């Protein structure tokens, strides 16, 4: 079964009702700015104590930790690419890999629902329309292959980012509101 896809605006550190939120981390897994900083602040110092033990994370890969003071049980830390126009196709592949590995790590740990931020479109400067198309296509394909991810949400911080993902979802699923369990709200 393909996962139900939903999109909404919000702060991912306050998200409830999913097994894991995904962090747009850097290769050190030691925290940073943007959503990474917000997740570490909301989870408390025990998150950093655990991520220190994870040995970092390659770009395009993902690692799992506890959620600590967050309202979710787990955080999946992934690392998207820093966008560069001269190697845009490589960046597309690395971004797709970050989403794919996040879903695979969820699957390996028996998790069925997760919430993503817009990976790489902040400090890492990935153009948001391009990132949204890559993200949605990869999540649709990988969740169909894995078969046991029930729900994937994007929690997007601003209206422009939300609109880019709404458009990408509509393009990926033309003429579909909620057929096949897919919807955007
Ligand atoms: N909830 C949801 N989305 C958020 C939140 C939040 N609380 N805060 C920011 N965003 P970024 P990147 C959005 O820069 O581009 C860090 O320093 C933000 O508006 O957080 O993958 C890491 O340590 C944007 O739409 O991640 C890395 O060094 C999106 O999240 C680097 O930044 C991603 O922006 C990763 O850069």
Coordinates of N, CA and C and ligand atoms in Angstrom, one line a residue:
X1 N 0.8 -1.2 0.0 CA 0.0 0.0 0.0 C 0.9 1.2 0.0
X2 N 0.5 2.3 -0.7 CA 1.2 3.5 -0.7 C 0.8 4.3 0.5
X3 N 1.7 5.0 1.1 CA 1.4 5.8 2.3 C 0.4 7.0 1.9
X4 N -0.4 7.3 2.9 CA -1.2 8.6 2.8 C -0.2 9.7 3.0
X5 N -0.3 10.7 2.1 CA 0.6 11.9 2.1 C -0.3 13.1 2.5
X6 N 0.2 13.8 3.5 CA -0.5 15.0 3.9 C 0.6 16.1 4.0
X7 N 0.1 17.4 3.8 CA 1.0 18.5 3.9 C 0.3 19.6 4.8
X8 N 1.0 20.2 5.7 CA 0.5 21.3 6.4 C 1.6 22.2 6.9
X9 N 1.2 23.5 7.2 CA 2.2 24.4 7.7 C 2.3 24.2 9.2
X10 N 3.5 24.4 9.7 CA 3.7 24.3 11.2 C 5.1 24.1 11.6
X11 N 5.2 23.9 12.9 CA 6.6 23.7 13.6 C 6.7 22.2 13.9
X12 N 7.6 21.6 13.2 CA 7.7 20.1 13.3 C 8.0 19.7 14.8
X13 N 8.6 20.5 15.6 CA 8.9 20.1 16.9 C 7.7 19.9 17.8
X14 N 6.5 20.4 17.3 CA 5.3 20.3 18.0 C 4.4 19.2 17.5
X15 N 4.9 18.5 16.5 CA 4.0 17.5 15.8 C 3.8 16.3 16.7
X16 N 2.5 15.9 16.7 CA 2.1 14.7 17.4 C 1.5 13.7 16.5
X17 N 1.3 12.4 17.0 CA 0.6 11.5 16.2 C 1.4 10.8 15.1
X18 N 2.7 10.9 15.1 CA 3.6 10.1 14.2 C 4.6 9.4 15.0
X19 N 5.1 8.3 14.5 CA 6.1 7.5 15.2 C 7.5 8.3 15.2
X20 N 7.8 9.1 14.2 CA 9.0 9.8 14.2 C 8.9 11.1 13.4
X21 N 9.7 12.1 13.8 CA 9.9 13.3 12.9 C 11.3 13.1 12.3
X22 N 11.5 13.7 11.2 CA 12.7 13.7 10.5 C 13.4 15.0 10.7
X23 N 14.7 14.9 11.0 CA 15.6 16.1 11.2 C 16.4 16.4 9.9
X24 N 16.5 17.6 9.4 CA 17.4 18.0 8.4 C 18.7 18.4 9.0
X25 N 19.5 17.4 9.2 CA 20.8 17.5 10.0 C 22.0 17.8 9.1
X26 N 23.1 17.9 9.7 CA 24.4 17.9 9.0 C 25.2 16.7 9.3
X27 N 26.3 16.4 8.6 CA 27.0 15.2 8.7 C 27.5 14.9 10.1
X28 N 27.7 15.9 10.9 CA 28.2 15.7 12.3 C 27.2 15.1 13.2
X29 N 25.9 15.3 12.9 CA 24.8 15.0 13.8 C 24.9 15.6 15.2
X30 N 25.6 16.7 15.3 CA 25.8 17.4 16.6 C 25.0 18.7 16.7
X31 N 24.0 18.8 15.9 CA 23.1 20.0 16.0 C 23.6 21.1 15.0
X32 N 22.8 22.1 15.0 CA 23.1 23.3 14.0 C 22.0 24.3 14.2
X33 N 21.7 25.0 13.1 CA 20.7 26.0 13.1 C 19.4 25.4 12.5
X34 N 18.5 26.3 12.0 CA 17.3 25.9 11.3 C 16.5 24.8 12.1
X35 N 15.9 23.9 11.4 CA 15.1 22.9 12.0 C 15.9 22.0 13.0
X36 N 17.1 21.8 12.6 CA 18.0 20.9 13.5 C 18.2 21.6 14.8
X37 N 18.5 22.9 14.9 CA 18.6 23.5 16.2 C 17.3 23.5 16.9
X38 N 16.2 23.7 16.2 CA 14.9 23.7 16.9 C 14.6 22.3 17.5
X39 N 14.9 21.2 16.8 CA 14.7 19.9 17.3 C 15.6 19.6 18.5
X40 N 16.8 20.0 18.4 CA 17.7 19.7 19.6 C 17.2 20.5 20.8
X41 N 16.8 21.8 20.6 CA 16.3 22.6 21.7 C 15.0 21.9 22.4
X42 N 14.1 21.4 21.5 CA 12.9 20.9 22.0 C 13.1 19.5 22.6
X43 N 14.0 18.7 22.1 CA 14.3 17.4 22.6 C 15.1 17.4 23.9
X44 N 15.9 18.4 24.1 CA 16.7 18.5 25.3 C 18.0 17.9 25.1
X45 N 18.9 18.0 26.1 CA 20.3 17.6 26.0 C 20.6 16.1 25.8
X46 N 19.6 15.3 26.2 CA 19.8 13.8 26.0 C 19.8 13.5 24.5
X47 N 19.2 14.3 23.6 CA 19.3 14.0 22.2 C 20.7 14.1 21.7
X48 N 21.4 15.2 22.1 CA 22.8 15.4 21.7 C 23.7 14.3 22.3
X49 N 23.4 13.9 23.5 CA 24.2 12.8 24.1 C 24.1 11.5 23.3
X50 N 22.9 11.3 22.7 CA 22.7 10.1 21.9 C 23.4 10.3 20.5
X51 N 23.1 11.4 19.9 CA 23.6 11.6 18.5 C 25.2 11.6 18.5
X52 N 25.8 12.0 19.6 CA 27.2 11.9 19.7 C 27.7 10.5 19.5
X53 N 26.9 9.5 19.8 CA 27.3 8.1 19.7 C 27.1 7.5 18.4
X54 N 26.5 8.3 17.5 CA 26.0 7.6 16.2 C 27.0 7.6 15.1
X55 N 28.1 8.3 15.3 CA 29.2 8.3 14.3 C 28.9 9.1 13.1
X56 N 28.1 10.2 13.3 CA 27.9 11.0 12.1 C 27.0 10.4 11.1
X57 N 26.7 11.0 10.0 CA 25.8 10.5 9.0 C 26.3 11.1 7.6
X58 N 26.4 10.2 6.6 CA 26.8 10.7 5.3 C 25.7 11.4 4.6
X59 N 26.0 12.3 3.7 CA 25.0 13.0 3.0 C 24.2 11.9 2.2
X60 N 22.8 12.0 2.3 CA 22.0 11.0 1.6 C 21.7 9.8 2.5
X61 N 22.2 9.7 3.7 CA 21.9 8.6 4.6 C 21.1 9.1 5.7
X62 N 20.7 8.2 6.6 CA 19.8 8.5 7.8 C 20.2 7.6 9.0
X63 N 20.0 8.2 10.2 CA 20.2 7.5 11.4 C 19.0 7.8 12.4
X64 N 18.8 6.9 13.3 CA 17.6 7.0 14.2 C 18.1 7.3 15.6
X65 N 17.3 8.1 16.4 CA 17.6 8.3 17.8 C 16.2 8.3 18.5
X66 N 16.3 8.4 19.8 CA 15.0 8.7 20.6 C 14.6 10.1 20.4
X67 N 13.3 10.4 20.9 CA 12.8 11.7 20.8 C 12.9 12.5 22.0
X68 N 13.2 11.9 23.2 CA 13.4 12.5 24.5 C 12.2 13.5 24.8
X69 N 12.5 14.8 24.9 CA 11.4 15.7 25.4 C 10.4 16.1 24.3
X70 N 10.7 15.6 23.1 CA 9.7 15.8 22.0 C 8.4 15.0 22.2
X71 N 7.3 15.4 21.6 CA 6.1 14.6 21.7 C 6.1 13.4 20.8
X72 N 7.2 13.0 20.2 CA 7.3 11.8 19.4 C 8.3 10.9 20.0
X73 N 8.3 9.6 19.7 CA 9.2 8.6 20.3 C 10.6 8.6 19.6
X74 N 10.6 9.0 18.3 CA 11.9 8.9 17.6 C 12.2 10.1 16.7
X75 N 13.5 10.3 16.5 CA 13.9 11.3 15.5 C 14.7 10.5 14.5
X76 N 14.4 10.7 13.2 CA 15.3 10.1 12.1 C 16.1 11.3 11.6
X77 N 17.4 11.2 11.7 CA 18.3 12.3 11.3 C 18.8 12.0 9.9
X78 N 18.5 12.9 8.9 CA 19.0 12.7 7.6 C 19.8 13.9 7.2
X79 N 20.6 13.8 6.2 CA 21.5 14.9 5.7 C 21.2 15.0 4.2
X80 N 20.6 16.2 3.8 CA 20.4 16.5 2.4 C 21.7 17.2 1.9
X81 N 21.7 17.3 0.6 CA 22.9 18.0 -0.1 C 22.8 19.5 0.1
X82 N 24.0 20.1 0.1 CA 24.1 21.6 -0.2 C 23.9 21.8 -1.7
X83 N 22.9 22.6 -2.1 CA 22.6 22.7 -3.5 C 23.7 23.4 -4.2
X84 N 24.0 22.9 -5.4 CA 25.0 23.6 -6.3 C 24.4 23.5 -7.7
X85 N 24.2 24.6 -8.4 CA 23.6 24.5 -9.8 C 24.4 23.7 -10.7
X86 N 25.7 23.7 -10.5 CA 26.6 23.1 -11.5 C 26.6 21.5 -11.3
X87 N 26.0 21.0 -10.2 CA 25.9 19.6 -10.1 C 24.4 19.3 -9.6
X88 N 23.5 19.9 -10.3 CA 22.1 19.8 -9.8 C 21.6 18.4 -9.9
X89 N 21.9 17.6 -10.9 CA 21.4 16.2 -10.9 C 22.0 15.4 -9.8
X90 N 23.2 15.6 -9.5 CA 23.8 14.9 -8.3 C 23.0 15.3 -7.0
X91 N 22.7 16.6 -6.9 CA 22.0 17.1 -5.7 C 20.6 16.4 -5.7
X92 N 19.9 16.3 -6.9 CA 18.6 15.6 -6.9 C 18.8 14.2 -6.4
X93 N 19.8 13.5 -6.8 CA 20.0 12.1 -6.4 C 20.2 12.0 -4.9
X94 N 21.0 12.9 -4.4 CA 21.3 12.9 -2.9 C 20.1 13.2 -2.1
X95 N 19.3 14.2 -2.6 CA 18.1 14.5 -1.9 C 17.1 13.4 -1.9
X96 N 17.0 12.7 -3.0 CA 16.1 11.6 -3.1 C 16.6 10.5 -2.1
X97 N 17.9 10.3 -2.1 CA 18.5 9.3 -1.2 C 18.2 9.6 0.3
X98 N 18.2 10.9 0.7 CA 17.9 11.3 2.1 C 16.5 10.9 2.4
X99 N 15.5 11.1 1.5 CA 14.1 10.7 1.8 C 14.0 9.1 1.8
X100 N 14.7 8.5 0.8 CA 14.6 7.0 0.7 C 15.2 6.4 2.0
X101 N 16.4 6.8 2.4 CA 17.0 6.2 3.6 C 16.2 6.5 4.8
X102 N 15.6 7.7 4.9 CA 14.7 8.0 6.1 C 13.6 7.0 6.2
X103 N 12.9 6.7 5.0 CA 11.8 5.7 5.0 C 12.3 4.3 5.3
X104 N 13.5 4.0 4.8 CA 14.0 2.6 5.0 C 14.4 2.4 6.5
X105 N 15.0 3.5 7.1 CA 15.3 3.4 8.5 C 14.0 3.3 9.3
X106 N 13.0 4.0 9.0 CA 11.7 3.9 9.6 C 11.2 2.4 9.5
X107 N 11.2 1.9 8.3 CA 10.7 0.5 8.0 C 11.5 -0.5 8.9
X108 N 12.9 -0.4 8.9 CA 13.7 -1.3 9.6 C 13.4 -1.3 11.1
X109 N 12.9 -0.2 11.6 CA 12.6 -0.1 13.0 C 11.1 -0.2 13.4
X110 N 10.4 -0.7 12.4 CA 8.9 -1.0 12.6 C 8.1 0.3 12.8
X111 N 8.6 1.4 12.3 CA 7.8 2.6 12.4 C 6.9 2.7 11.1
X112 N 5.7 3.3 11.3 CA 4.7 3.3 10.3 C 4.3 4.7 9.8
X113 N 4.7 5.7 10.6 CA 4.2 7.1 10.2 C 5.4 8.1 10.6
X114 N 5.6 9.0 9.7 CA 6.6 10.0 9.9 C 6.3 11.3 9.3
X115 N 7.0 12.4 9.9 CA 6.8 13.7 9.4 C 8.1 14.3 9.0
X116 N 8.1 14.9 7.8 CA 9.4 15.5 7.3 C 9.3 17.0 7.3
X117 N 10.4 17.7 7.5 CA 10.5 19.1 7.1 C 10.9 19.1 5.6
X118 N 11.1 20.3 5.1 CA 11.6 20.5 3.7 C 13.1 20.4 3.7
X119 N 13.6 19.2 3.5 CA 15.0 18.9 3.6 C 15.8 19.7 2.6
X120 N 16.9 20.4 3.0 CA 17.9 21.1 2.1 C 17.4 22.4 1.6
X121 N 16.2 22.9 1.9 CA 15.7 24.1 1.2 C 15.9 25.3 2.1
X122 N 16.6 25.2 3.2 CA 16.9 26.4 4.1 C 18.4 26.7 3.9
X123 N 19.2 26.5 4.9 CA 20.6 26.8 4.9 C 21.3 26.1 3.6
X124 N 20.8 25.0 3.2 CA 21.5 24.3 2.1 C 21.0 24.7 0.7
X125 N 20.1 25.7 0.7 CA 19.7 26.5 -0.5 C 19.2 25.7 -1.7
X126 N 18.6 24.5 -1.5 CA 18.0 23.8 -2.6 C 16.8 24.5 -3.1
X127 N 16.6 24.8 -4.4 CA 15.4 25.5 -4.8 C 14.1 24.7 -4.4
X128 N 13.2 25.4 -3.8 CA 12.1 24.6 -3.1 C 11.2 23.9 -4.1
X129 N 10.9 24.5 -5.3 CA 10.0 23.8 -6.2 C 10.7 22.5 -6.7
X130 N 12.0 22.6 -7.0 CA 12.7 21.4 -7.4 C 12.8 20.4 -6.3
X131 N 13.1 20.8 -5.1 CA 13.2 19.9 -4.0 C 11.9 19.2 -3.7
X132 N 10.8 19.9 -3.8 CA 9.4 19.4 -3.6 C 9.1 18.3 -4.6
X133 N 9.4 18.5 -5.9 CA 9.2 17.5 -6.9 C 10.0 16.2 -6.6
X134 N 11.3 16.4 -6.3 CA 12.1 15.2 -6.0 C 11.6 14.5 -4.7
X135 N 11.2 15.2 -3.7 CA 10.8 14.6 -2.4 C 9.5 13.8 -2.6
X136 N 8.6 14.4 -3.3 CA 7.3 13.7 -3.4 C 7.4 12.5 -4.3
X137 N 8.1 12.6 -5.4 CA 8.3 11.4 -6.2 C 8.9 10.3 -5.5
X138 N 10.0 10.6 -4.7 CA 10.7 9.5 -4.0 C 9.9 8.9 -2.9
X139 N 9.2 9.7 -2.2 CA 8.4 9.2 -1.1 C 7.2 8.3 -1.7
X140 N 6.6 8.7 -2.7 CA 5.6 7.9 -3.3 C 6.1 6.5 -3.8
X141 N 7.3 6.6 -4.4 CA 7.9 5.3 -5.0 C 8.3 4.4 -3.8
X142 N 9.1 4.9 -2.9 CA 9.7 4.1 -1.8 C 8.6 3.6 -0.9
X143 N 7.6 4.4 -0.5 CA 6.6 3.9 0.4 C 5.8 2.8 -0.3
X144 N 5.5 2.9 -1.6 CA 4.8 1.8 -2.3 C 5.7 0.5 -2.3
X145 N 7.0 0.7 -2.4 CA 7.9 -0.5 -2.4 C 7.9 -1.1 -1.0
X146 N 8.0 -0.3 0.0 CA 8.2 -0.9 1.4 C 6.8 -1.4 1.9
X147 N 5.7 -0.8 1.5 CA 4.4 -1.4 1.8 C 3.8 -1.2 3.2
X148 N 4.7 -0.9 4.2 CA 4.1 -0.8 5.5 C 4.3 0.6 6.2
X149 N 4.5 1.6 5.4 CA 4.5 3.0 5.9 C 3.1 3.5 5.7
X150 N 2.3 3.8 6.7 CA 0.9 4.2 6.6 C 0.8 5.6 6.2
X151 N 1.7 6.5 6.8 CA 1.4 7.9 6.6 C 2.8 8.7 6.6
X152 N 2.8 9.6 5.6 CA 4.0 10.5 5.5 C 3.4 11.9 5.5
X153 N 3.8 12.8 6.4 CA 3.4 14.2 6.5 C 4.6 15.0 6.2
X154 N 4.3 16.2 5.5 CA 5.3 17.2 5.5 C 4.8 18.4 6.4
X155 N 5.6 18.8 7.3 CA 5.3 20.0 8.2 C 6.2 21.1 7.7
X156 N 5.6 22.1 7.1 CA 6.3 23.1 6.4 C 6.2 24.5 7.1
X157 N 7.3 25.2 7.1 CA 7.4 26.3 8.1 C 6.8 27.6 7.5
X158 N 6.6 27.7 6.2 CA 6.1 29.0 5.7 C 5.2 28.7 4.5
X159 N 4.4 29.7 4.1 CA 3.4 29.4 3.1 C 4.0 29.1 1.7
X160 N 5.1 29.8 1.4 CA 5.7 29.6 0.1 C 6.2 28.1 -0.1
X161 N 6.7 27.6 1.0 CA 7.2 26.2 1.0 C 6.0 25.3 0.9
X162 N 5.0 25.5 1.7 CA 3.7 24.7 1.6 C 3.2 24.7 0.2
X163 N 3.1 25.9 -0.4 CA 2.5 25.9 -1.8 C 3.4 25.1 -2.8
X164 N 4.7 25.2 -2.6 CA 5.5 24.4 -3.6 C 5.2 22.9 -3.4
X165 N 5.1 22.4 -2.2 CA 4.8 21.0 -2.0 C 3.4 20.7 -2.5
X166 N 2.4 21.6 -2.2 CA 1.1 21.3 -2.7 C 1.1 21.2 -4.3
X167 N 1.8 22.0 -4.9 CA 1.9 22.0 -6.4 C 2.5 20.7 -6.8
X168 N 3.6 20.3 -6.2 CA 4.4 19.1 -6.6 C 3.5 17.9 -6.3
X169 N 2.7 17.8 -5.3 CA 1.8 16.7 -5.0 C 0.7 16.6 -6.1
X170 N 0.2 17.8 -6.4 CA -0.9 17.8 -7.4 C -0.3 17.4 -8.8
X171 N 0.9 17.7 -9.1 CA 1.5 17.3 -10.4 C 1.8 15.8 -10.4
X172 N 2.2 15.3 -9.2 CA 2.5 13.8 -9.1 C 1.3 13.0 -9.2
X173 N 0.1 13.5 -8.7 CA -1.1 12.8 -8.7 C -2.2 13.5 -9.4
X174 N -2.1 13.7 -10.7 CA -3.1 14.6 -11.4 C -4.5 14.0 -11.3
X175 N -5.4 14.9 -11.0 CA -6.8 14.5 -10.9 C -7.2 13.7 -9.7
X176 N -6.2 13.6 -8.7 CA -6.5 12.8 -7.5 C -6.7 13.7 -6.3
X177 N -7.8 13.6 -5.6 CA -7.9 14.3 -4.3 C -7.5 13.3 -3.2
X178 N -8.2 12.2 -3.1 CA -7.9 11.3 -2.1 C -8.0 9.8 -2.5
X179 N -8.1 9.6 -3.8 CA -8.1 8.2 -4.3 C -6.8 7.6 -3.9
X180 N -6.7 6.3 -3.7 CA -5.5 5.5 -3.3 C -5.0 6.0 -2.0
X181 N -5.9 6.7 -1.1 CA -5.4 7.1 0.2 C -4.5 8.2 0.2
X182 N -4.5 9.1 -0.8 CA -3.6 10.2 -0.9 C -4.3 11.5 -0.8
X183 N -3.8 12.4 0.0 CA -4.5 13.7 0.1 C -3.6 14.8 0.6
X184 N -3.9 16.0 0.3 CA -3.2 17.1 0.8 C -4.2 18.0 1.6
X185 N -3.9 18.5 2.7 CA -4.8 19.4 3.4 C -4.1 20.6 3.9
Ligands
LIG1 N1 9.6 23.1 11.7 C1 9.5 22.9 10.4 N2 10.3 23.4 9.5 C2 11.3 24.2 9.9 C3 11.5 24.5 11.3 C4 10.6 23.9 12.2 N3 10.7 24.2 13.5 N4 12.6 25.4 11.4 C5 13.0 25.6 10.1 N5 12.2 24.9 9.3 P1 17.1 24.1 7.3 P2 18.7 22.5 5.4 C6 12.3 24.8 7.8 O1 18.0 25.3 7.1 O2 18.5 23.4 4.3 C7 21.2 23.2 9.9 O3 22.1 24.1 10.5 C8 13.1 25.9 7.1 O4 12.3 27.1 6.9 O5 16.7 23.8 8.7 O6 18.5 21.0 5.2 C9 21.8 21.8 9.9 O7 22.6 21.5 11.1 C10 13.3 25.2 5.7 O8 12.1 25.3 4.9 O9 17.8 22.7 6.8 C11 22.5 21.8 8.7 O10 23.8 22.3 8.8 C12 13.5 23.8 6.1 O11 13.1 23.7 7.5 C13 21.8 22.7 7.7 O12 21.1 23.6 8.6 C14 15.0 23.3 6.0 O13 15.8 24.4 6.4 C15 20.7 21.9 6.9 O14 20.2 22.7 6.0

